[in-house]
Amino acid sequence: MSEVQSKTKAPSEPLFSKKNRKLITDPLTDNNPVTVQVLGICSALAITVKVETAVVMGASVIFVTALGNLVISLLRNIMPSRIRIIVQLVVAAALVIVVNEILKAFLPDVSEQLSVFVGLIITNCIIMGRFEAYAMANKPWPSLLDGIGNGAGYAGLLIIVAAVRELFGSGSLYGFKVFGNAIPGSETGLYTMGYVNNNLVILPPMALIIVGIIIWVQRSRNKSLQESH
Amino acid sequence: MAINKESNVYTIVFATIMVVVVGGVLAFLSLSLKDKQEANGRVKKKIEILSALLSADEMSKIDRTNAEEKYEEYIKEGVLLTSTGTVVKEGVEGKEAAFGVDIKGEYKNKNIAVKDRQYPMFIAQKDGKTLYIIPVIGKGLWGPIWGNLCISEDMRSISGASFGHQGETPGLGAEISQGFFVDRWTKANEVIADESGEFVPFEIVKDGTGANPNKIDGITGGTITSKGVEEMVNRCLVPYTVYFKTKKS
Amino acid sequence: METTLDIFVKAIFSENMIFAYFLGMCSYLAVSKTVKTAVGLGAAVIFVLIVTVPVNWILENYLLKAGALEWLNPAWKDVDLSFISFIMFIAVVASIVQLVEMLVEKFSPSLYGALGIFLPLIAVNCSILGGALFMQERQYSTFLDVTAFSMGSGIGWAIAIIFIAAIREKIRYSHIPAPLRGLGITFIITGLMGIAFMSFMGITYVDEPKKEKKVGTTMIEDASVLRADVSDSSFKTGK
């Protein structure tokens, strides 16, 4: 990213200054919206059976957080504070509708699998949380980066969970059969040796347990995140 | 600027502008994408109909881009029946009518009495043979399940099938859409009617015990979905057997 | 077809908002530290769901759905407003929560004392919007079904949060590995509870004919039931 560091807007700080880069990278790890800030788990986990749906969902959330943050940040000085929350909700809902309509038109199969969970991005706490906590008080450009970062942190977690579940549950990754053909009668690869897919991983509750384990790993590495009781 | 941001007038003007802008953008987007979305729905339905007619190899050549054309190539006519097996529309005219019926919506809608449901059927020509494709709809464990059964020229034996589901448990109930389950319907000379044209109900039995005609192996661990398939097929096929019976005599 | 009771029971157990769909997890995790607050939030969620989902259903069926405006003017039968349903639903939820808060404050100060602080939290609780979206997706056709669904979902959510709060009160005295404390262990316990709740799945088929008798006889019984179902007496099976 260093070559992009050239100063485009004169006296202010460079577009990808260290501080701005941190806006993107921080939410990916130590300030992850899901595992640390505990935001936005609601709409996340039911769609992590397959990597493909998780990728589309993640991209949708990045789109909404980034553009939403940008719009809110642009409007922050002309917005009447009394109807602040309503304006935020309308912006979020409108962007989600845009995503939903586009998915329905261009990715109909994925859209069907995501079903109501696209709509639930509206109440995803990450969106409202970032609007209120960051975009209302910052300039458009950092807000956009903050939105991308938080959306990406969320998407990253979704994809990790989905990869674990798809690999062990269906023996594939992004639809590609890693362990061979599992269809009874014509097994290939690992399945000829008696390997069986773990159906438990596909069931919804396992998503929670996997997130629990991810949190465990993260907090063992970073002691400052541990809770006291 | 000297505008008071907290005044009522400003708030109302702001809200109005916001509503108009958002409403306009969304309405424009929705209108411009609507045709494409509806076409997607139609194409999907056509693929499902074709999947009962064609073998897995033939289906692998069909995707969203050429489904419409293939559909026109095979499906020649359609029939629309009432629940008692009376013909509402037939022939080429029936093709559009049958395709337009939303059996999923009718099945779910409690305001439509069971006897008022419509029963569409598609008649295909393939390799010089006339085949009948019957869509079926029911419910599995988590949500709706559906399928299409292809009846061969003798109007009683099943020559093809396909099943779909919305959210059955992967690896268990969801296996109904897999090839091996479909083969259980097509490979063993299963019939929907006896020699005299009377409907013969199906039974889904424990995995591995289905030997007799019309006893079909269910899916281990997917009992409720399997039972759902059984109920769906037995319920949906009855009007068609009546139609076939009158057609034959 | 699903009976109303079927929908109700399913919404509480096998399609539990928390354990099957993870909806409303944010407040579920934040407000489940003591049983007392959990009961308050649970009650508020039940209440708001019972009010908002049927209201949204009415809007959906008489305003938004394709052809829903026909009752106003037959010429509008092709109007399809369903693309704005998300905004509509969230606006309804937000305004009803506000309205309920004001009404409760005015007419029942004691109830307000118990629920009051939770009501604003609920507007952004995914389970409320989720209830409306599931209602739209599953196309419930009667008002009774929708009410049963919303009540069941609410009760299911309340059960989940009360259970986890009770467990979290006890778990404070256990030796949990430091990195798992708090959030981590709560996730894992919720997952285990979800697996436990999956054993309720079998009860979805309350309207299924009994199958465990002799196979030969039940087959015929079932068939006649099914035929009666389809034919509605006007259609002779030729027996």
XYZ file of C-alpha atoms in Angstrom:
717
model
C 0.000 0.000 0.000
C 3.016 2.270 0.419
C 3.075 3.471 -3.170
C -0.442 4.827 -2.757
C 0.821 6.993 0.058
C 1.467 9.888 -2.302
C -0.304 12.971 -1.061
C -3.422 13.545 -3.099
C -5.103 16.159 -0.939
C -2.587 18.803 -0.088
C -2.243 19.947 3.522
C -4.254 17.249 5.304
C -2.795 13.891 6.164
C -2.159 11.355 3.384
C -5.027 9.109 2.352
C -3.373 5.975 3.634
C -1.513 7.383 6.582
C -0.556 5.033 9.372
C -3.556 6.150 11.371
C -5.895 5.526 8.477
C -4.422 2.126 7.750
C -4.998 1.219 11.345
C -8.689 1.921 10.822
C -8.785 -0.986 8.429
C -6.419 -3.409 10.099
C -7.499 -2.984 13.707
C -10.993 -4.435 13.346
C -9.501 -7.482 11.647
C -7.747 -8.624 14.793
C -7.540 -6.905 18.145
C -10.703 -4.896 17.774
C -12.745 -7.412 15.814
C -16.395 -6.359 15.855
C -17.640 -9.882 16.517
C -15.183 -11.441 18.926
C -14.172 -8.333 20.855
C -16.843 -5.678 20.497
C -19.599 -8.360 20.588
C -21.557 -6.738 17.794
C -23.476 -8.205 14.934
C -23.503 -11.867 15.730
C -27.232 -11.912 15.134
C -27.406 -12.256 11.432
C -24.090 -13.954 11.031
C -24.001 -17.527 11.961
C -26.959 -19.196 10.351
C -25.446 -18.694 6.919
C -21.993 -20.100 7.594
C -22.664 -23.616 6.347
C -20.998 -22.866 3.040
C -18.101 -20.532 2.237
C -19.892 -19.136 -0.786
C -22.831 -17.758 1.187
C -20.459 -16.419 3.834
C -18.437 -14.569 1.184
C -21.540 -13.001 -0.339
C -22.882 -12.097 3.094
C -19.526 -10.625 4.099
C -19.331 -8.578 0.915
C -22.861 -7.299 1.477
C -22.014 -6.202 5.006
C -18.812 -4.472 3.866
C -20.834 -2.644 1.218
C -23.422 -1.485 3.744
C -20.998 -0.487 6.506
C -18.657 1.334 4.132
C -21.239 3.268 2.132
C -23.451 3.797 5.167
C -20.565 5.234 7.153
C -19.709 7.493 4.227
C -23.272 8.770 3.801
C -23.794 9.324 7.518
C -20.497 11.122 7.766
C -21.444 13.408 4.859
C -24.801 14.120 6.430
C -23.540 14.508 9.966
C -23.438 18.295 9.890
C -26.826 18.877 8.315
C -28.733 16.181 10.178
C -31.256 17.324 12.800
C -30.225 15.509 15.967
C -33.793 14.702 16.955
C -34.320 12.336 14.061
C -30.741 11.094 14.031
C -31.593 7.459 14.768
C -34.362 7.382 12.169
C -32.036 8.796 9.524
C -29.454 6.157 10.374
C -32.046 3.405 10.146
C -33.318 4.684 6.814
C -29.809 4.845 5.359
C -29.045 1.326 6.574
C -32.356 -0.058 5.346
C -32.054 1.630 1.955
C -28.560 0.247 1.405
C -29.692 -3.224 2.450
C -32.574 -3.032 -0.010
C -30.100 -2.112 -2.739
C -27.986 -5.154 -1.828
C -31.025 -7.397 -1.708
C -32.365 -6.284 -5.075
C -28.977 -6.698 -6.729
C -28.484 -10.155 -5.243
C -31.935 -11.227 -6.350
C -31.243 -10.078 -9.877
C -27.682 -11.294 -10.370
C -27.055 -14.067 -7.837
C -30.508 -15.625 -7.456
C -29.306 -18.928 -6.013
C -27.182 -17.369 -3.284
C -29.918 -14.870 -2.545
C -32.307 -17.739 -1.936
C -29.924 -19.379 0.501
C -29.374 -16.157 2.414
C -33.157 -15.665 2.604
C -34.054 -13.372 5.497
C -30.497 -12.836 6.617
C -29.836 -10.143 4.037
C -32.710 -8.152 5.512
C -31.318 -8.692 8.968
C -28.180 -6.745 8.085
C -30.308 -3.686 8.949
C -30.418 -4.605 12.607
C -26.874 -5.899 12.571
C -25.441 -4.033 15.514
C -22.171 -3.361 13.657
C -23.963 -1.040 11.258
C -25.744 1.111 13.810
C -22.828 0.842 16.185
C -20.321 2.244 13.674
C -22.741 4.928 12.442
C -23.267 6.190 15.939
C -19.788 5.690 17.342
C -17.628 6.663 14.400
C -19.326 8.187 11.370
C -21.248 10.800 13.388
C -18.002 12.293 14.644
C -15.513 11.838 11.820
C -14.755 13.018 8.298
C -16.037 11.021 5.311
C -12.752 9.405 4.280
C -11.785 7.905 7.656
C -15.416 6.873 8.080
C -15.329 4.972 4.821
C -12.140 3.196 5.885
C -13.592 2.437 9.289
C -16.647 0.951 7.600
C -14.549 -1.205 5.305
C -12.408 -2.350 8.214
C -15.286 -3.317 10.432
C -17.166 -4.965 7.604
C -14.047 -6.894 6.705
C -13.474 -7.969 10.292
C -16.963 -9.338 10.330
C -16.615 -10.957 6.900
C -13.305 -12.530 7.878
C -14.790 -14.202 10.912
C -17.764 -15.439 8.890
C -15.496 -16.937 6.275
C -13.288 -18.678 8.845
C -16.330 -20.226 10.531
C -17.810 -21.184 7.171
C -14.554 -22.735 5.975
C -14.342 -24.936 9.077
C -17.959 -25.979 8.772
C -17.890 -26.652 5.045
C -14.599 -28.537 5.173
C -15.579 -30.886 7.977
C -19.302 -30.952 7.345
C -19.500 -31.371 3.587
C -15.905 -32.221 2.721
C -15.580 -29.287 0.356
C -14.311 -25.712 0.221
C -16.131 -23.129 -1.871
C -17.947 -26.028 -3.520
C -14.684 -27.762 -4.487
C -14.616 -31.320 -3.205
C -11.449 -31.558 -1.138
C -11.830 -35.067 0.180
C -13.236 -36.716 -2.942
C -16.688 -37.951 -3.818
C -18.925 -38.883 -0.879
C -21.895 -40.314 -2.781
C -22.578 -43.860 -1.548
C -21.563 -46.457 -4.085
C -19.092 -44.271 -5.946
C -16.784 -42.938 -3.264
C -13.393 -41.606 -4.169
C -10.495 -40.093 -2.265
C -10.619 -40.210 1.521
C -14.102 -41.672 1.559
C -12.877 -45.029 0.231
C -10.875 -45.356 3.448
C -13.968 -44.980 5.557
C -13.868 -41.256 6.224
C -17.296 -39.816 6.909
C -18.401 -36.186 6.883
C -19.191 -34.827 10.299
C -22.862 -33.941 10.114
C -22.760 -32.331 13.543
C -20.646 -29.450 12.241
C -23.383 -28.495 9.808
C -26.030 -28.101 12.492
C -26.595 -24.469 13.540
C -25.332 -24.710 17.154
C -21.862 -25.740 16.024
C -21.364 -22.268 14.552
C -21.553 -20.856 18.075
C -19.133 -23.389 19.435
C -16.654 -22.621 16.654
C -16.883 -18.885 17.408
C -16.355 -19.731 21.075
C -13.185 -21.585 20.182
C -11.970 -18.730 17.983
C -12.469 -16.332 20.886
C -10.574 -18.737 23.108
C -7.611 -18.819 20.735
C -7.625 -15.061 20.276
C -7.765 -14.323 23.982
C -5.042 -16.791 24.836
C -2.787 -14.886 22.464
C -3.856 -11.439 23.591
C -4.197 -11.456 27.367
C -5.475 -7.871 27.533
C -8.815 -8.987 26.095
C -9.588 -11.475 28.841
C -12.570 -10.869 31.098
C -12.258 -11.015 34.849
C -14.960 -13.371 36.011
C -25.124 29.297 7.627
C -27.893 30.747 9.654
C -30.314 27.857 9.457
C -31.458 26.502 12.789
C -30.905 22.779 12.518
C -33.162 21.978 15.445
C -36.242 23.850 14.253
C -39.365 21.913 13.368
C -39.444 23.238 9.834
C -35.902 22.162 9.164
C -36.553 18.691 10.592
C -39.638 18.213 8.481
C -37.959 19.480 5.328
C -34.969 17.244 5.961
C -37.169 14.208 6.549
C -39.220 14.931 3.429
C -36.176 15.299 1.219
C -34.722 12.128 2.641
C -37.916 10.145 2.037
C -38.264 11.425 -1.515
C -34.636 10.736 -2.405
C -34.540 7.290 -0.831
C -37.945 6.351 -2.222
C -37.026 7.539 -5.696
C -33.704 5.711 -5.798
C -35.197 2.486 -4.510
C -38.208 2.610 -6.799
C -35.942 3.186 -9.788
C -33.658 0.331 -8.783
C -36.528 -2.012 -8.132
C -38.240 -1.238 -11.425
C -35.092 -1.599 -13.451
C -34.161 -4.929 -11.872
C -37.636 -6.358 -11.673
C -37.689 -8.010 -15.103
C -34.427 -9.715 -14.407
C -35.575 -10.975 -11.021
C -38.783 -12.365 -12.431
C -36.904 -13.986 -15.293
C -34.658 -15.653 -12.706
C -37.696 -17.162 -11.011
C -39.067 -18.456 -14.306
C -35.747 -19.930 -15.364
C -35.371 -21.719 -12.061
C -38.811 -23.256 -12.403
C -37.991 -24.395 -15.924
C -34.739 -25.980 -14.783
C -36.615 -27.868 -12.095
C -39.169 -29.138 -14.593
C -36.447 -30.208 -16.993
C -34.458 -31.930 -14.258
C -37.201 -34.536 -13.864
C -37.266 -35.146 -17.597
C -33.571 -35.304 -18.382
C -30.806 -37.495 -17.035
C -28.063 -36.100 -14.833
C -25.665 -36.023 -17.779
C -28.069 -34.056 -19.909
C -28.826 -31.724 -17.017
C -25.154 -30.906 -16.543
C -25.280 -29.143 -19.918
C -28.169 -26.957 -18.838
C -27.653 -23.794 -16.868
C -29.436 -20.526 -16.459
C -28.383 -19.299 -19.886
C -29.883 -22.013 -22.037
C -32.696 -23.334 -19.840
C -35.450 -21.371 -21.556
C -34.462 -22.573 -24.987
C -34.231 -26.219 -23.857
C -37.569 -25.893 -22.118
C -39.184 -24.779 -25.360
C -37.449 -27.614 -27.156
C -38.860 -30.369 -24.944
C -42.057 -29.117 -23.351
C -44.772 -28.972 -25.949
C -48.062 -28.911 -24.094
C -49.531 -28.531 -20.647
C -52.611 -29.526 -18.719
C -54.289 -27.809 -15.822
C -56.479 -30.002 -13.613
C -58.820 -29.452 -10.714
C -58.464 -31.528 -7.566
C -60.973 -34.042 -8.933
C -58.972 -34.543 -12.089
C -61.215 -32.505 -14.394
C -59.403 -30.705 -17.163
C -59.409 -26.910 -17.000
C -57.054 -26.225 -19.867
C -55.211 -28.476 -22.244
C -52.840 -28.500 -25.144
C -50.611 -25.629 -26.153
C -52.868 -23.209 -24.352
C -52.476 -25.284 -21.200
C -48.709 -24.917 -21.325
C -48.792 -21.273 -20.298
C -51.646 -21.842 -17.869
C -49.865 -24.727 -16.175
C -46.624 -22.789 -15.914
C -48.401 -19.823 -14.374
C -49.767 -21.806 -11.427
C -47.961 -21.192 -8.159
C -48.504 -24.512 -6.412
C -46.200 -23.496 -3.587
C -48.306 -20.448 -2.838
C -51.545 -22.401 -3.041
C -50.224 -25.102 -0.755
C -49.257 -22.569 1.886
C -52.317 -20.390 1.634
C -54.898 -21.565 4.102
C -57.502 -19.316 2.512
C -57.543 -21.549 -0.557
C -59.490 -24.729 0.218
C -57.744 -27.997 -0.531
C -60.312 -28.817 -3.193
C -59.715 -25.499 -4.945
C -56.019 -26.068 -5.524
C -54.928 -26.322 -9.126
C -52.881 -29.170 -10.472
C -50.601 -28.334 -13.409
C -48.838 -30.875 -15.591
C -46.337 -30.474 -18.412
C -46.255 -32.718 -21.453
C -42.886 -33.229 -23.056
C -41.719 -34.829 -26.266
C -38.382 -36.557 -25.971
C -36.894 -39.059 -28.417
C -40.314 -39.518 -30.004
C -41.970 -40.372 -26.706
C -44.600 -38.423 -24.814
C -43.710 -37.874 -21.177
C -45.732 -36.247 -18.414
C -44.103 -34.068 -15.784
C -45.978 -33.549 -12.540
C -44.857 -30.972 -9.981
C -45.401 -31.847 -6.325
C -45.143 -29.763 -3.171
C -45.045 -30.625 0.514
C -43.198 -29.915 3.693
C -40.124 -31.439 5.198
C -38.606 -30.886 8.588
C -37.521 -27.253 8.352
C -39.508 -25.876 5.492
C -41.039 -26.608 2.137
C -39.889 -29.442 -0.072
C -40.903 -29.876 -3.676
C -40.220 -31.995 -6.674
C -41.159 -33.027 -10.170
C -42.036 -36.548 -11.241
C -41.809 -37.638 -14.843
C -44.341 -40.271 -15.899
C -43.589 -42.284 -19.012
C -45.772 -42.977 -22.004
C -47.766 -45.804 -20.389
C -49.105 -43.136 -18.015
C -48.176 -45.102 -14.925
C -44.493 -45.802 -14.479
C -42.083 -43.220 -13.139
C -39.279 -42.509 -15.526
C -37.672 -39.532 -13.872
C -37.765 -37.438 -10.736
C -36.137 -34.516 -9.026
C -36.554 -33.154 -5.543
C -35.697 -29.850 -3.991
C -35.838 -28.371 -0.538
C -35.387 -25.018 1.099
C -33.495 -25.768 4.244
C -33.454 -29.436 5.193
C -30.590 -30.592 7.391
C -27.488 -30.906 5.200
C -26.258 -34.485 5.004
C -29.555 -35.817 6.338
C -32.880 -34.600 4.992
C -31.158 -32.531 2.323
C -30.038 -35.753 0.652
C -33.442 -36.005 -1.052
C -32.100 -33.780 -3.788
C -29.156 -36.128 -4.425
C -28.995 -38.463 -7.400
C -29.006 -41.671 -5.376
C -32.356 -40.863 -3.785
C -33.869 -39.962 -7.141
C -32.611 -43.255 -8.568
C -34.642 -45.131 -5.984
C -37.750 -43.727 -7.637
C -36.743 -44.349 -11.209
C -34.670 -47.512 -11.260
C -37.143 -50.050 -9.865
C -40.151 -49.736 -12.159
C -42.204 -47.859 -9.612
C -45.737 -47.130 -10.788
C -48.243 -44.533 -9.715
C -51.276 -46.553 -10.814
C -52.160 -50.221 -11.195
C -53.280 -51.846 -14.440
C -56.799 -50.501 -14.130
C -55.586 -46.970 -13.514
C -56.224 -46.832 -9.763
C -53.734 -44.803 -7.745
C -51.206 -46.862 -5.804
C -49.808 -45.036 -2.796
C -46.111 -45.008 -2.108
C -44.469 -45.868 1.132
C -41.071 -44.729 2.263
C -39.409 -47.324 4.430
C -36.222 -47.621 6.439
C -33.057 -47.361 4.412
C -32.254 -50.679 2.774
C -35.573 -52.466 3.206
C -37.416 -51.140 0.189
C -37.898 -54.091 -2.130
C -41.516 -54.424 -3.132
C -43.014 -52.123 -5.697
C -43.820 -48.720 -4.335
C -41.767 -49.166 -1.207
C -38.930 -46.754 -1.461
C -35.882 -46.547 0.734
C -35.902 -43.448 2.851
C -32.873 -41.577 4.082
C -31.175 -42.657 7.268
C -31.349 -39.812 9.742
C -33.754 -37.932 7.532
C -36.927 -39.675 8.641
C -39.163 -36.646 8.863
C -38.052 -35.352 5.473
C -38.555 -38.817 3.958
C -42.035 -39.006 5.430
C -42.655 -35.540 4.048
C -41.724 -36.783 0.575
C -44.082 -39.728 0.981
C -46.965 -37.526 2.047
C -46.227 -35.035 -0.722
C -46.166 -37.601 -3.497
C -49.216 -39.504 -2.318
C -51.281 -36.369 -1.921
C -50.303 -34.630 -5.120
C -50.530 -37.512 -7.561
C -54.179 -38.506 -7.059
C -55.829 -36.015 -9.480
C -53.379 -36.960 -12.197
C -54.193 -40.658 -11.987
C -57.833 -39.760 -12.508
C -56.855 -37.762 -15.558
C -54.697 -40.573 -16.909
C -57.510 -43.059 -16.356
C -60.022 -41.062 -18.372
C -57.401 -40.360 -21.006
C -56.640 -44.047 -21.457
C -60.209 -45.288 -21.631
C -50.405 -28.061 5.826
C -49.229 -26.787 9.163
C -51.768 -26.383 11.912
C -51.719 -23.280 14.091
C -50.568 -25.314 17.089
C -47.806 -26.781 14.960
C -46.561 -23.292 14.080
C -46.678 -22.204 17.720
C -44.768 -25.190 19.088
C -42.248 -25.094 16.269
C -41.542 -21.409 16.880
C -40.749 -22.056 20.536
C -38.600 -25.143 20.214
C -37.265 -26.425 16.932
C -37.148 -23.018 15.250
C -36.088 -21.143 18.336
C -34.917 -17.645 17.429
C -31.682 -18.027 19.375
C -30.746 -21.655 19.026
C -31.702 -22.222 15.405
C -31.239 -18.779 13.848
C -29.097 -16.810 16.331
C -31.365 -13.802 16.181
C -31.157 -11.174 18.882
C -27.747 -12.389 20.003
C -26.463 -8.918 20.859
C -28.918 -8.254 23.636
C -28.892 -11.941 24.501
C -25.205 -11.731 25.327
C -25.304 -8.270 26.887
C -28.300 -8.641 29.197
C -27.930 -12.243 30.354
C -25.755 -11.687 33.383
C -28.551 -12.027 35.946
C -31.850 -13.857 35.802
C -33.834 -10.849 36.941
C -32.886 -8.614 34.033
C -33.165 -11.542 31.654
C -36.789 -12.070 32.703
C -37.499 -8.389 32.113
C -35.977 -8.348 28.648
C -37.597 -11.662 27.760
C -41.022 -10.331 28.713
C -40.432 -7.172 26.712
C -39.415 -9.161 23.628
C -42.516 -11.379 23.851
C -44.669 -8.287 24.179
C -43.124 -6.378 21.287
C -43.089 -9.419 18.990
C -46.777 -10.107 19.610
C -47.590 -6.523 18.677
C -45.242 -5.865 15.759
C -45.345 -9.069 13.739
C -49.132 -9.080 13.215
C -49.047 -5.347 12.403
C -46.343 -5.992 9.832
C -48.353 -8.898 8.497
C -51.338 -6.614 7.922
C -49.107 -4.097 6.153
C -47.510 -6.806 4.052
C -50.824 -8.279 2.968
C -52.832 -5.116 2.421
C -50.168 -2.720 1.236
C -46.857 -4.149 0.125
C -47.309 -7.530 -1.517
C -47.807 -7.810 -5.264
C -51.504 -7.251 -5.856
C -52.092 -6.314 -2.213
C -53.523 -2.913 -3.107
C -56.364 -4.465 -5.087
C -58.836 -3.869 -2.247
C -58.362 -0.119 -2.680
C -58.702 0.046 -6.412
C -58.923 -2.922 -8.807
C -56.717 -1.059 -11.252
C -53.789 -1.358 -8.816
C -53.638 -5.099 -8.850
C -50.229 -5.108 -10.521
C -48.647 -2.718 -8.043
C -45.854 -4.417 -6.145
C -44.339 -2.439 -3.297
C -42.528 -5.324 -1.675
C -39.151 -3.719 -2.392
C -39.663 -1.222 0.402
C -40.780 -3.846 2.902
C -37.474 -3.697 4.817
C -37.833 0.021 5.497
C -41.506 -0.416 6.301
C -40.854 -3.194 8.798
C -38.029 -1.441 10.602
C -40.028 1.786 10.759
C -43.014 -0.061 12.187
C -40.830 -1.777 14.761
C -39.133 1.449 15.809
C -42.340 3.435 16.064
C -44.320 0.731 17.842
C -41.558 0.308 20.390
C -41.685 4.043 20.996
C -45.475 4.002 21.225
C -45.516 1.047 23.578
C -42.971 2.753 25.772
C -45.117 5.878 26.033
C -48.327 3.937 26.654
C -46.791 1.719 29.289
C -45.272 4.724 31.022
C -48.645 6.457 31.128
C -50.936 3.604 32.091
C -48.812 1.195 34.076
C -45.910 2.794 35.891
C -45.083 -0.468 37.656
C -44.778 -2.345 34.366
C -42.771 0.562 33.029
C -40.438 0.213 35.965
C -39.911 -3.438 35.066
C -39.723 -3.179 31.259
C -38.928 0.459 30.668
C -35.182 0.350 30.359
C -35.366 -2.626 28.015
C -37.791 -1.222 25.493
C -35.353 1.076 23.654
C -32.918 -1.832 23.407
C -35.495 -3.848 21.568
C -35.874 -1.662 18.492
C -32.521 -2.910 17.252
C -32.981 -6.465 18.476
C -32.643 -8.684 15.429
C -35.279 -11.091 16.633
C -38.008 -8.468 16.211
C -37.142 -7.617 12.615
C -36.333 -11.295 12.103
C -39.859 -12.175 13.180
C -41.268 -9.821 10.566
C -38.964 -11.128 7.837
C -39.701 -14.759 8.618
C -43.395 -13.915 8.540
C -42.886 -12.467 5.046
C -40.791 -15.359 3.802
C -43.028 -18.119 5.124
C -46.200 -16.468 3.835
C -48.450 -17.233 6.764
C -51.945 -16.974 5.392
C -54.148 -16.287 8.406
C -53.985 -13.758 11.205
C -54.233 -16.540 13.774
C -51.150 -18.282 12.395
C -49.132 -15.087 12.498
C -50.124 -14.375 16.071
C -49.244 -17.932 17.070
C -45.899 -17.608 15.334
C -45.042 -14.290 16.953
C -46.041 -15.469 20.399
C -44.087 -18.697 19.998
C -40.974 -16.885 18.802
C -41.145 -14.482 21.721
C -41.584 -17.232 24.271
C -38.748 -19.195 22.700
C -36.456 -16.189 22.888
C -37.398 -15.488 26.502
C -36.801 -19.112 27.493
C -33.373 -18.992 25.895
C -32.230 -15.816 27.631
C -33.577 -16.868 31.039
C -31.843 -20.243 30.801
C -28.498 -18.765 29.815
C -28.745 -16.141 32.555
C -29.354 -18.836 35.151
C -26.356 -20.773 33.892
C -24.160 -17.683 33.854
C -25.079 -16.897 37.454
C -23.824 -20.320 38.508
C -20.817 -20.424 36.241
C -19.232 -17.517 38.036
C -18.146 -19.978 40.715
C -16.537 -22.411 38.283
C -12.930 -22.600 37.197
C -12.974 -21.653 33.547
C -9.759 -21.159 31.583
C -9.054 -17.432 31.616
C -9.327 -16.838 27.850
C -12.745 -18.503 27.747
C -14.267 -16.454 30.561
C -17.260 -14.334 29.748
C -17.971 -14.277 26.035
C -16.244 -17.482 24.967
C -17.913 -19.812 27.418
C -21.283 -18.175 26.807
C -20.997 -18.956 23.112
C -20.091 -22.553 23.781
C -22.874 -23.048 26.317
C -25.362 -21.527 23.895
C -24.165 -23.954 21.250
C -24.634 -26.902 23.589
C -28.098 -25.678 24.550
C -28.881 -25.371 20.863
C -27.921 -28.999 20.340
C -30.147 -29.943 23.256
C -33.015 -27.999 21.717
C -32.578 -29.851 18.447
C -34.015 -32.912 20.117
C -37.357 -31.122 20.010
C -37.373 -31.389 16.228
C -39.399 -34.587 16.201
C -42.464 -32.826 17.567
C -43.003 -30.836 14.400
C -45.313 -33.405 12.900
C -48.273 -33.205 15.233
C -50.673 -33.738 12.357
C -48.964 -36.775 10.958
C -51.067 -39.973 10.934
C -49.794 -42.614 13.323
C -47.349 -44.833 11.512
C -46.167 -47.345 14.076
C -48.904 -49.949 13.533
C -48.820 -52.845 11.134
C -47.573 -51.588 7.837
C -50.166 -53.269 5.642
C -53.228 -51.796 7.284
C -51.920 -48.310 7.888
C -50.970 -47.992 4.289
C -54.566 -48.352 3.235
C -55.806 -46.113 6.013
C -53.359 -43.417 5.067
C -54.280 -43.656 1.441
C -57.949 -43.236 2.165
C -57.233 -40.292 4.408
C -55.186 -38.702 1.698
C -57.794 -39.337 -0.926
C -60.502 -37.890 1.238
C -58.243 -34.912 1.723
C -57.957 -34.338 -1.976
C -61.327 -35.378 -3.235
C -63.547 -33.752 -0.636
C -66.239 -36.454 -1.041
C -67.174 -35.544 -4.589
C -64.532 -37.783 -6.062
C -65.076 -41.543 -6.039
C -62.014 -43.645 -5.485
C -63.739 -46.655 -6.975
C -63.431 -48.874 -3.934
